[in-house]
PDB file of C-alpha atoms and ligand atoms in Angstrom:
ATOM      1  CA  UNK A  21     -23.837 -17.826 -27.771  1.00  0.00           C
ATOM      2  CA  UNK A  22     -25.938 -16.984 -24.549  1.00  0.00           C
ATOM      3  CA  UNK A  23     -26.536 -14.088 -22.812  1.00  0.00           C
ATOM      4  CA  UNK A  24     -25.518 -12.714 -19.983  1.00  0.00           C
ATOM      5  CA  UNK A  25     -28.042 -11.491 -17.865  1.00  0.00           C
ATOM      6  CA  UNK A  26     -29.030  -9.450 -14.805  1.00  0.00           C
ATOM      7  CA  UNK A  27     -32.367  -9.083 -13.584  1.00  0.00           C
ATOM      8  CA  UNK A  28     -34.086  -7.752 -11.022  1.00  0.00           C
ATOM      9  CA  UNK A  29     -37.190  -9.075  -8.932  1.00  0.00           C
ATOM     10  CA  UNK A  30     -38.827  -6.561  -6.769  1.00  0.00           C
ATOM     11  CA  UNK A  31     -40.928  -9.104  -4.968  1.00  0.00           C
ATOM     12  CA  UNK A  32     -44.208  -7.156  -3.354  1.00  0.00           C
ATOM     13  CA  UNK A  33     -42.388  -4.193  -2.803  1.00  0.00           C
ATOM     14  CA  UNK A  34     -42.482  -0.234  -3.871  1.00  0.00           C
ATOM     15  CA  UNK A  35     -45.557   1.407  -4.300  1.00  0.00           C
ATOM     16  CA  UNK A  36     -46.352   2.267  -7.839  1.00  0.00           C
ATOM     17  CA  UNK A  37     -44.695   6.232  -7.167  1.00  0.00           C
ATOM     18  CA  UNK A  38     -41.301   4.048  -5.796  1.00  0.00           C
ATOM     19  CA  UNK A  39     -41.200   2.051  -8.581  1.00  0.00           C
ATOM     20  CA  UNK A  40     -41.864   4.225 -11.545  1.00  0.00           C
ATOM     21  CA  UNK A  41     -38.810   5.984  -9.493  1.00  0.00           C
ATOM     22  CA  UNK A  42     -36.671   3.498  -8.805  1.00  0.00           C
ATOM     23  CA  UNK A  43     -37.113   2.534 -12.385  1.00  0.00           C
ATOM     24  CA  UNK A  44     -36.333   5.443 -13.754  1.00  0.00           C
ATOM     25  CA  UNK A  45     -33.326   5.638 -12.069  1.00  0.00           C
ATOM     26  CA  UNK A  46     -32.196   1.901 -12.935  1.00  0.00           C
ATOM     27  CA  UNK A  47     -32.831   3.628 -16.527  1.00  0.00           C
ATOM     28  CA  UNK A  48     -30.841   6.578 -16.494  1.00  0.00           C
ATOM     29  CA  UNK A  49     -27.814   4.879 -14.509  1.00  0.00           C
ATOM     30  CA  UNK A  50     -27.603   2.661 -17.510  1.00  0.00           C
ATOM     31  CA  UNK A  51     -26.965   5.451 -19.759  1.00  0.00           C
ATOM     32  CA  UNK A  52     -23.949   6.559 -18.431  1.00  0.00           C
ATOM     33  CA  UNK A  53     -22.286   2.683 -18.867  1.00  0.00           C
ATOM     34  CA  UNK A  54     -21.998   0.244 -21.138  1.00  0.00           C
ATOM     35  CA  UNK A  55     -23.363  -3.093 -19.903  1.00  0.00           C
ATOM     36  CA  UNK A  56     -21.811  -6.312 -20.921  1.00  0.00           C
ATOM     37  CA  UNK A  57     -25.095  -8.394 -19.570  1.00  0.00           C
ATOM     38  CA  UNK A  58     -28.785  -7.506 -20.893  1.00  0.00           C
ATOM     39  CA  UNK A  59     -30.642  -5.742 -17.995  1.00  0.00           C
ATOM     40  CA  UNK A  60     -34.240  -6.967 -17.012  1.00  0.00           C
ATOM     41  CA  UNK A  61     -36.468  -5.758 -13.857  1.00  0.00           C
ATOM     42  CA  UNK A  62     -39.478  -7.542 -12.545  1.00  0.00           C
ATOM     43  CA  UNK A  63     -41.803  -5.342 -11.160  1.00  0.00           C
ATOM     44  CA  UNK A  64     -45.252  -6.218  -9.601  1.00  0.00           C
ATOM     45  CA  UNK A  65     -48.599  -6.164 -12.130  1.00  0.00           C
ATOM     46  CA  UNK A  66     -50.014  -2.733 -11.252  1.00  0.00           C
ATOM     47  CA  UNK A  67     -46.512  -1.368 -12.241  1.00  0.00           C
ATOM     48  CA  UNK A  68     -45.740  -2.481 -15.616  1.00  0.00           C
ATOM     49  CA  UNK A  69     -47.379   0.125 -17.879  1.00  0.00           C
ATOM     50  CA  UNK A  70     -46.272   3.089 -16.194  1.00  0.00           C
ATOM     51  CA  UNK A  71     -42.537   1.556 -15.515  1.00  0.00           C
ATOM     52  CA  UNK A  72     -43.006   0.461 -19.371  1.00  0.00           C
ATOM     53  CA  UNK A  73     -43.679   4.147 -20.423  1.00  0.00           C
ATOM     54  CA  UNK A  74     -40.644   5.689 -18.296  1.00  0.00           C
ATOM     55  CA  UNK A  75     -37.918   3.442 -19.502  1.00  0.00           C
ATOM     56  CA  UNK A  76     -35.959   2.828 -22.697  1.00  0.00           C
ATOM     57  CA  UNK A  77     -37.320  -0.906 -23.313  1.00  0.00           C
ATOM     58  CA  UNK A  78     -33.762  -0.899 -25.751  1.00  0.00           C
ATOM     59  CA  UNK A  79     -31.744  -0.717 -22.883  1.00  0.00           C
ATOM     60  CA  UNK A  80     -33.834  -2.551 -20.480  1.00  0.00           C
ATOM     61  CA  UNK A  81     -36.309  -5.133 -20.055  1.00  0.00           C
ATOM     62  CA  UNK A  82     -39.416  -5.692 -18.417  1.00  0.00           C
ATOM     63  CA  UNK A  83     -40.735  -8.595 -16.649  1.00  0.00           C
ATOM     64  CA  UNK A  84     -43.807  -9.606 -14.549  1.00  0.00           C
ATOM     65  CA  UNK A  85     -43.236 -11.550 -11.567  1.00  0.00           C
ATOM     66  CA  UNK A  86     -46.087 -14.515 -12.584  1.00  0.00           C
ATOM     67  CA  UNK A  87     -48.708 -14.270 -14.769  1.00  0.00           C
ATOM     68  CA  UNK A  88     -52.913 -16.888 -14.277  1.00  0.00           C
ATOM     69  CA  UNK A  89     -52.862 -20.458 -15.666  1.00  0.00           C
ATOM     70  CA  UNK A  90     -55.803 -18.876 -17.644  1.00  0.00           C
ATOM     71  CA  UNK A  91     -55.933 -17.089 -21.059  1.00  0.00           C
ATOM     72  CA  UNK A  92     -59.335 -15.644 -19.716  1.00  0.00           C
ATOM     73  CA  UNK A  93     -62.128 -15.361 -17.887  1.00  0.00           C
ATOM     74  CA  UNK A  94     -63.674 -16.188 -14.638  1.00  0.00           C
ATOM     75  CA  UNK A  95     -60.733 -15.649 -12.190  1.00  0.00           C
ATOM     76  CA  UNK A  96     -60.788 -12.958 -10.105  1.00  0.00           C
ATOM     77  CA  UNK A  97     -58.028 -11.135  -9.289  1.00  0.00           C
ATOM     78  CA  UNK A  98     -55.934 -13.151 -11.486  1.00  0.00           C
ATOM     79  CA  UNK A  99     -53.569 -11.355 -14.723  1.00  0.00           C
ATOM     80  CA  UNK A 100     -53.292 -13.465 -18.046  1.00  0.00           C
ATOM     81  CA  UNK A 101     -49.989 -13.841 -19.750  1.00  0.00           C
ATOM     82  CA  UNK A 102     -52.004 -11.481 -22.549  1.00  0.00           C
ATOM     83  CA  UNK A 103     -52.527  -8.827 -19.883  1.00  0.00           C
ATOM     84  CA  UNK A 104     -48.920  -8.798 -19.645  1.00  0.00           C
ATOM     85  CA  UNK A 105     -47.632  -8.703 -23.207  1.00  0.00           C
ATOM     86  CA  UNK A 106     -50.182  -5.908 -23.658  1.00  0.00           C
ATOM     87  CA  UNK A 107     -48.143  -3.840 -21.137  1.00  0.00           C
ATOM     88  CA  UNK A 108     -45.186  -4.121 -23.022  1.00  0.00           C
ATOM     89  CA  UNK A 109     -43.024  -6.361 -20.763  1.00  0.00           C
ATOM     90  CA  UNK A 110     -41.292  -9.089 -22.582  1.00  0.00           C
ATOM     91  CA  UNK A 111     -40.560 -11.426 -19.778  1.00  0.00           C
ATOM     92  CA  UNK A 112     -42.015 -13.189 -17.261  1.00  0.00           C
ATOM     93  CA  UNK A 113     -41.079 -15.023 -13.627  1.00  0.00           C
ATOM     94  CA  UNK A 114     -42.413 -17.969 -13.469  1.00  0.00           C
ATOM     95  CA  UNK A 115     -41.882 -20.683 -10.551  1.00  0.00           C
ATOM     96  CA  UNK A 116     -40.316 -18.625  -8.341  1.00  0.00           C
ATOM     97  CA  UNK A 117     -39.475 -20.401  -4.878  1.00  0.00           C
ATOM     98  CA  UNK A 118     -42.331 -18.068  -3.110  1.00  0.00           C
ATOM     99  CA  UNK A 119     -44.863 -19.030  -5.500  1.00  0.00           C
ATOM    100  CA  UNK A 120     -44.311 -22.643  -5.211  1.00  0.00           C
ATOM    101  CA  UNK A 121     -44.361 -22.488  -1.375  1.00  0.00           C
ATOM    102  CA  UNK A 122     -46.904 -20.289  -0.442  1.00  0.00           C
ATOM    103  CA  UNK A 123     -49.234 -19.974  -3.209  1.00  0.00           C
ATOM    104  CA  UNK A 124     -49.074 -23.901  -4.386  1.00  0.00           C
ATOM    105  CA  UNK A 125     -47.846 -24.023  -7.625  1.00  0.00           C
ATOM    106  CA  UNK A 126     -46.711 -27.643  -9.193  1.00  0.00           C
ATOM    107  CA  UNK A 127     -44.862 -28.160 -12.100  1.00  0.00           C
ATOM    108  CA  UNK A 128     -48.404 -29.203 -13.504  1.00  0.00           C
ATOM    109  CA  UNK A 129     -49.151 -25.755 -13.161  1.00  0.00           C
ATOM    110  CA  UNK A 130     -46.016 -23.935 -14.346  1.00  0.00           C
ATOM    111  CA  UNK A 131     -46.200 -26.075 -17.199  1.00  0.00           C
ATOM    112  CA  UNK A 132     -49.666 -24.345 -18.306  1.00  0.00           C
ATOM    113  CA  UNK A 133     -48.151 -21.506 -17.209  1.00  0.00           C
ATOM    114  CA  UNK A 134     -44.932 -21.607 -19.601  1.00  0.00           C
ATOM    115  CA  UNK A 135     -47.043 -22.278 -22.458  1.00  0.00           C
ATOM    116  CA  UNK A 136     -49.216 -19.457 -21.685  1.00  0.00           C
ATOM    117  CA  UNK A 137     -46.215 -16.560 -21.674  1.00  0.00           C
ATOM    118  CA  UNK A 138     -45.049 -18.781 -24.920  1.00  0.00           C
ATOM    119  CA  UNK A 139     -48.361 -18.353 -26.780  1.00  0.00           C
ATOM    120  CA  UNK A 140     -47.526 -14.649 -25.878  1.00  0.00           C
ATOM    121  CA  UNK A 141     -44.079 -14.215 -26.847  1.00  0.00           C
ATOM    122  CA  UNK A 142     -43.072 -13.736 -23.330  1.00  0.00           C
ATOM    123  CA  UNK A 143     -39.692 -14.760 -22.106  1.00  0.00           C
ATOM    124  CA  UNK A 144     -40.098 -17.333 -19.424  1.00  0.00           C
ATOM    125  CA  UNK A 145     -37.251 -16.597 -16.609  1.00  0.00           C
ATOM    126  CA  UNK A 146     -37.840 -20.134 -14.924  1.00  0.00           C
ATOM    127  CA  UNK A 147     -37.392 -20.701 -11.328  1.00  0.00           C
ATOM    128  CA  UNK A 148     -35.416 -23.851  -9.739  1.00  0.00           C
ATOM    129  CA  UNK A 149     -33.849 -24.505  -6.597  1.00  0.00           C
ATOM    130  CA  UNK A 150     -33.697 -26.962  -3.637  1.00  0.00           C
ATOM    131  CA  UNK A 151     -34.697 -26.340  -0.143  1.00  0.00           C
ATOM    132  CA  UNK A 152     -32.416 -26.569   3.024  1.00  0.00           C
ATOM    133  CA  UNK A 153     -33.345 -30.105   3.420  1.00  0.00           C
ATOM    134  CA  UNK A 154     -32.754 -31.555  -0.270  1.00  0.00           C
ATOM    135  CA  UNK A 155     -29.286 -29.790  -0.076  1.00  0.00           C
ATOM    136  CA  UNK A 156     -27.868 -31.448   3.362  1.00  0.00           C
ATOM    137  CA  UNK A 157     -29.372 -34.546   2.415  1.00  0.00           C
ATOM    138  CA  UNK A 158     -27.874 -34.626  -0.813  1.00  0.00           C
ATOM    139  CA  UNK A 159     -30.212 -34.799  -3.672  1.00  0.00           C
ATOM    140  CA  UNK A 160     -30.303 -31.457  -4.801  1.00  0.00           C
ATOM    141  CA  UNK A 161     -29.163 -32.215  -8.038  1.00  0.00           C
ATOM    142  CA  UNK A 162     -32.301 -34.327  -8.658  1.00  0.00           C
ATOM    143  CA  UNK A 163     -34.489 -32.147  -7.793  1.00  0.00           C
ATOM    144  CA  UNK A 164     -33.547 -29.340  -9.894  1.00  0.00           C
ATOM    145  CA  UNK A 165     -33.116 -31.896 -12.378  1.00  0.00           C
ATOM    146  CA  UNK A 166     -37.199 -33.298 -11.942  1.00  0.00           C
ATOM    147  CA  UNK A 167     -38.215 -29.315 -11.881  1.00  0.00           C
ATOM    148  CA  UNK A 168     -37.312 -28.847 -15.134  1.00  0.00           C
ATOM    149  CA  UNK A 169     -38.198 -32.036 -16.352  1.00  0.00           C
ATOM    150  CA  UNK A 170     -41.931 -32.079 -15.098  1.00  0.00           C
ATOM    151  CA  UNK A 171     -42.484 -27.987 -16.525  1.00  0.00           C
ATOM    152  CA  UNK A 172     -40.414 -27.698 -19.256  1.00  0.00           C
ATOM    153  CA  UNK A 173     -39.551 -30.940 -21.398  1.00  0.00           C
ATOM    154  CA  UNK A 174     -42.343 -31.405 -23.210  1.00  0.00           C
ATOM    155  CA  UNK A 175     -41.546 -27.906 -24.883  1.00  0.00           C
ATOM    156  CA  UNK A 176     -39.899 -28.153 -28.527  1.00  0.00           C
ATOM    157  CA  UNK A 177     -36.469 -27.003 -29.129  1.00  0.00           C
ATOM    158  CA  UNK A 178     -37.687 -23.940 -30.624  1.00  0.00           C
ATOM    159  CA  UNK A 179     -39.738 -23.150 -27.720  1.00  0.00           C
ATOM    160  CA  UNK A 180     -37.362 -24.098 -24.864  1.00  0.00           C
ATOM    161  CA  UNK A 181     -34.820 -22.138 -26.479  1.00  0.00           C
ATOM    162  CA  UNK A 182     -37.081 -18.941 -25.474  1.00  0.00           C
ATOM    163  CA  UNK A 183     -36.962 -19.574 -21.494  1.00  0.00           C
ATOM    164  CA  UNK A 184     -33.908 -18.345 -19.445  1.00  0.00           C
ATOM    165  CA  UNK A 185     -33.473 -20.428 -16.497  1.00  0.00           C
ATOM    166  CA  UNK A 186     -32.715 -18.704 -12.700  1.00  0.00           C
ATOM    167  CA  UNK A 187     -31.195 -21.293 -10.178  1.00  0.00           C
ATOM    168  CA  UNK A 188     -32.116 -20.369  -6.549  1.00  0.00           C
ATOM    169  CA  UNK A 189     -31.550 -22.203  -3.503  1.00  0.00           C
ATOM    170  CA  UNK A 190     -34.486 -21.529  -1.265  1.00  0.00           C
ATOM    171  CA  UNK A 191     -32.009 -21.819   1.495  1.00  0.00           C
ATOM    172  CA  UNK A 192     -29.696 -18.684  -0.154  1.00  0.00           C
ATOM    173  CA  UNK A 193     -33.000 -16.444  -0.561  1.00  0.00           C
ATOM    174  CA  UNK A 194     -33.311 -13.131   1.443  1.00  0.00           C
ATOM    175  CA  UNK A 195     -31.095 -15.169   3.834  1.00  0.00           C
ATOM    176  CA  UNK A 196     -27.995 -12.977   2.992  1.00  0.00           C
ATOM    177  CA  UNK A 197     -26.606 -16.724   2.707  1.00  0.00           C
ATOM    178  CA  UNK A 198     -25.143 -16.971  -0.733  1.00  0.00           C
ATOM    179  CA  UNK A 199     -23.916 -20.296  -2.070  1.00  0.00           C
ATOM    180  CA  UNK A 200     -20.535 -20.198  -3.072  1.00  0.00           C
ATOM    181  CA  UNK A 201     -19.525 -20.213  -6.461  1.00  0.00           C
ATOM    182  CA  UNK A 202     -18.426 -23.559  -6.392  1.00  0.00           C
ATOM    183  CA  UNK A 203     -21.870 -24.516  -5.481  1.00  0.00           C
ATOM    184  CA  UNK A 204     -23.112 -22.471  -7.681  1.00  0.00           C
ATOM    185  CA  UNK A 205     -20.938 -23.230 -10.442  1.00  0.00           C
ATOM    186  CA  UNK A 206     -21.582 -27.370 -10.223  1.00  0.00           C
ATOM    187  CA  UNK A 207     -25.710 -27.337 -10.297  1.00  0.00           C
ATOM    188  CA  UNK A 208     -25.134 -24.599 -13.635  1.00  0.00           C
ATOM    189  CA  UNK A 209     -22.821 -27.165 -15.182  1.00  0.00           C
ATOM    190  CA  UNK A 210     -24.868 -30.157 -14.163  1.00  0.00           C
ATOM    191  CA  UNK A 211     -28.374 -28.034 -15.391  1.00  0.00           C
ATOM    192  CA  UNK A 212     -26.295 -27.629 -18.567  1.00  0.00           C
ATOM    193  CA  UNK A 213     -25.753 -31.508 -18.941  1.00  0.00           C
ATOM    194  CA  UNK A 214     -29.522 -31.867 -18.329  1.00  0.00           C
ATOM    195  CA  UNK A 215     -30.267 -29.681 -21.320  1.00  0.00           C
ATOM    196  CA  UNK A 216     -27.902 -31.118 -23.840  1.00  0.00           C
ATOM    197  CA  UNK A 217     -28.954 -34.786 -22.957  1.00  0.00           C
ATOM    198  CA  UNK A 218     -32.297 -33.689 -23.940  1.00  0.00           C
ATOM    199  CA  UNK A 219     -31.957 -31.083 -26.283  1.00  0.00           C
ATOM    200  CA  UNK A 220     -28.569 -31.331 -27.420  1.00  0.00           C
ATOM    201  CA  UNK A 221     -25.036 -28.679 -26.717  1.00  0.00           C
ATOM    202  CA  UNK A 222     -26.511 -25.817 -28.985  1.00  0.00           C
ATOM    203  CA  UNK A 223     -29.574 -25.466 -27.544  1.00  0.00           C
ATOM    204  CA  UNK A 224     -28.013 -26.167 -24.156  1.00  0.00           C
ATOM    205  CA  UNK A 225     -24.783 -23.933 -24.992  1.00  0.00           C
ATOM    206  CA  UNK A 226     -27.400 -21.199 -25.766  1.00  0.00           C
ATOM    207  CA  UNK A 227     -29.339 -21.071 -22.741  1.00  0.00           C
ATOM    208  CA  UNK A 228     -28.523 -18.273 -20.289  1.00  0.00           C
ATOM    209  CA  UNK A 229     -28.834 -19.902 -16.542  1.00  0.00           C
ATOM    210  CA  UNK A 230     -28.515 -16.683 -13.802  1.00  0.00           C
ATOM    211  CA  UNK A 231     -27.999 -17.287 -10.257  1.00  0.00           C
ATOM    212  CA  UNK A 232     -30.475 -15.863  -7.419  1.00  0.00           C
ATOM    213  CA  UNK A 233     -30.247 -15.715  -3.677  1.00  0.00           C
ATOM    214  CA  UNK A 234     -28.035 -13.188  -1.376  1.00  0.00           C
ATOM    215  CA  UNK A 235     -26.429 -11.953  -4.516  1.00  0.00           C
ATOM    216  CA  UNK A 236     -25.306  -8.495  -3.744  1.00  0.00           C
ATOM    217  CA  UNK A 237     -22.283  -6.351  -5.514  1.00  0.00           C
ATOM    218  CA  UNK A 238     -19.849  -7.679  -2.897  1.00  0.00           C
ATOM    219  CA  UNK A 239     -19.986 -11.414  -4.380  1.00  0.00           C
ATOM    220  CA  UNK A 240     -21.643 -10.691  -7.565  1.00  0.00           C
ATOM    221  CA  UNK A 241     -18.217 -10.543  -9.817  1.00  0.00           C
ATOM    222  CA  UNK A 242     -16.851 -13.859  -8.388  1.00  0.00           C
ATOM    223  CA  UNK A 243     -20.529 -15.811  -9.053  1.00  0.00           C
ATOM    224  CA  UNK A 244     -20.462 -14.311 -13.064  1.00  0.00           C
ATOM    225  CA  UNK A 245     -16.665 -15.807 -13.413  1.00  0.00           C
ATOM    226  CA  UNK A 246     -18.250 -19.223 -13.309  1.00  0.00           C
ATOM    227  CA  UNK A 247     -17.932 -20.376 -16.794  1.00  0.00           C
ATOM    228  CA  UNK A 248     -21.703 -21.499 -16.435  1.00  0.00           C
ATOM    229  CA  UNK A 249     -23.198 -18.821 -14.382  1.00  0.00           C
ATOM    230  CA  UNK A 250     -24.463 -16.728 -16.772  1.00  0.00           C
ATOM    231  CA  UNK A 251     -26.113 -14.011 -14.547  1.00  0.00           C
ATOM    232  CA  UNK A 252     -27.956 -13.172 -11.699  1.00  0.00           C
ATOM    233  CA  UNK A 253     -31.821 -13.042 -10.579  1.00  0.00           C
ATOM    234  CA  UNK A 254     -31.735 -10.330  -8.048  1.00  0.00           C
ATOM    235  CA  UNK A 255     -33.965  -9.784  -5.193  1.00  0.00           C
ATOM    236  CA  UNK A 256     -33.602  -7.216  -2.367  1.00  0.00           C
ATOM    237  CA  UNK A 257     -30.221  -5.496  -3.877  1.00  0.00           C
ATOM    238  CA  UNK A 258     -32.531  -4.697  -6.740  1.00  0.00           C
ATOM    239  CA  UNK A 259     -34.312  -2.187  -4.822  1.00  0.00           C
ATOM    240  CA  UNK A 260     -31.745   0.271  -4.696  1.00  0.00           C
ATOM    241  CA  UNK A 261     -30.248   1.737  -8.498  1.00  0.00           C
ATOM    242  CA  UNK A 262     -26.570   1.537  -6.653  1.00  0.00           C
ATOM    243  CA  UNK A 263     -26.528  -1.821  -5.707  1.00  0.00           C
ATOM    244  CA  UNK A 264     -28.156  -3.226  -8.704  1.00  0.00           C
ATOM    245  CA  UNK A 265     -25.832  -1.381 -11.297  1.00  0.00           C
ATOM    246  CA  UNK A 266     -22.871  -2.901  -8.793  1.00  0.00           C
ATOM    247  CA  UNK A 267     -24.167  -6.439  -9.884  1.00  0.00           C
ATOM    248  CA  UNK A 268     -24.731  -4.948 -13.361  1.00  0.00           C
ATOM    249  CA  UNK A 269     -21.338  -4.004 -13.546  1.00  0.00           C
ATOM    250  CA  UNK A 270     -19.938  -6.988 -11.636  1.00  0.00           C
ATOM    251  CA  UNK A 271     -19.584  -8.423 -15.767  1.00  0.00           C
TER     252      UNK A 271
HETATM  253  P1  LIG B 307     -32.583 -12.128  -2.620  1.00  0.00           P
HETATM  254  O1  LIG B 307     -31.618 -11.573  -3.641  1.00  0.00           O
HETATM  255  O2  LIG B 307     -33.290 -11.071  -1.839  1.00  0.00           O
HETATM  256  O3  LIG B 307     -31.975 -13.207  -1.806  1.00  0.00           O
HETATM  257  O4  LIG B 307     -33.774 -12.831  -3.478  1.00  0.00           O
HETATM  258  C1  LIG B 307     -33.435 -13.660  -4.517  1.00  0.00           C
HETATM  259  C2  LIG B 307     -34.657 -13.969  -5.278  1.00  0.00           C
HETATM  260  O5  LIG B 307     -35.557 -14.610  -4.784  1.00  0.00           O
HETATM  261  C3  LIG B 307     -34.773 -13.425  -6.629  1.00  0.00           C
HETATM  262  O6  LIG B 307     -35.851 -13.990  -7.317  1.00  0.00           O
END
């Protein structure tokens, strides 16, 4: 059955001092519980070695927050999917809401993308979510449905049962505007549907879908009730080690 899983994304934020820190102490906090979710953080590129070497990668997992569209080369400034297996991190962000908007990535390019942290045995935690707009004017469910359609169906079963999808509403993100678990709860179910048309219920049963956007300890516990909310993707209350372990513990 699927996982339940919380995971931070630190966004660009913490220096690399804050974050070995603030990693550390996300580390030692979970020794003193047991979790009933898996626990990931996302940290930004120049911090995955060093956050790699101070934590127990047993206890918790490492992501990147987006990894080139290249395996190599001539693209400067850009990190491979390679790059970031070779730090240790097992996971990586892909699609996120900010990426797509600000730094123009298509499905076209995700899809290269997914294939990329595949080839690498990284976990892809795949962004999807409707803006403002799609929501009011009703066809949100489409276009969550045509996100993971254009990136991620041409994957095998085998493959696509590596990714962990992360639903996030643009309009719920660093808004402190949560959608309700009802919301919530109907795209999961209806994401779920999209997966077993295509890939059948076991592969679709088996896929961990996580919430992002405004989710904080006080409404973290009633969003993980959801039968199909399977965790959350955590943004600025993964900053601080108390109110990420208050989502952690929301399970
Ligand atoms: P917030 O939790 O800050 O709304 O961000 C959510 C998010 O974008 C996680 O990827």
């Amino acid at each position: 059955m699927r996982k339940n899983i919380v995971a931070g994304n630190w966004k660009m934020n913490t220096n690399l001092q804050e974050g070995v820190a603030l990693a550390k102490g996300v580390n030692e906090a979970l020794k003193n519980i047991t979790a009933n979710c898996d626990v990931i953080i996302g940290v930004p590129f120049t911090h995955l070695a060093p956050v790699n070497d101070a934590i127990d990668s047993s206890k918790l997992g490492l992501a990147a927050e987006n990894c080139a569209d290249h395996k190599s080369g001539a693209y400067t400034g850009e990190v491979s999917a390679p790059m970031v297996a070779s730090t240790g991190a097992k996971y990586v962000i892909l699609g996120h809401s900010e990426r797509r908007q600000y730094y123009g990535e298509t499905s076209e390019i995700l899809k290269t993308k997914v294939n990329l942290a595949l080839e690498n045995n990284l976990a892809p935690i795949f962004c999807i979510g409707e803006v403002l707009e799609e929501r009011e004017n009703g066809s949100y469910l489409n276009v969550v449905k045509t996100q993971i359609v254009d990136a991620l169906f041409e994957l095998s079963a085998d493959d696509f049962s590596k990714i962990i999808l992360a639903y996030e509403p643009v309009w719920a993100i660093g808004t402190g505007k949560t959608a309700t678990a009802e919301q919530a709860e109907e795209m999961h179910a209806f994401i779920r549907g999209v997966l077993a048309e295509k890939y059948g219920q076991e592969v679709a049963d088996n896929t961990s879908i996580l919430y992002g956007g405004s989710c904080k300890p006080s409404n973290a516990a009633e969003l993980f009730a959801k039968p199909n909310v399977d965790g959350g993707l955590i943004g600025g209350a993964s900053l601080d080690v108390e109110s990420f372990m208050g989502i952690v513990t929301a399970f």
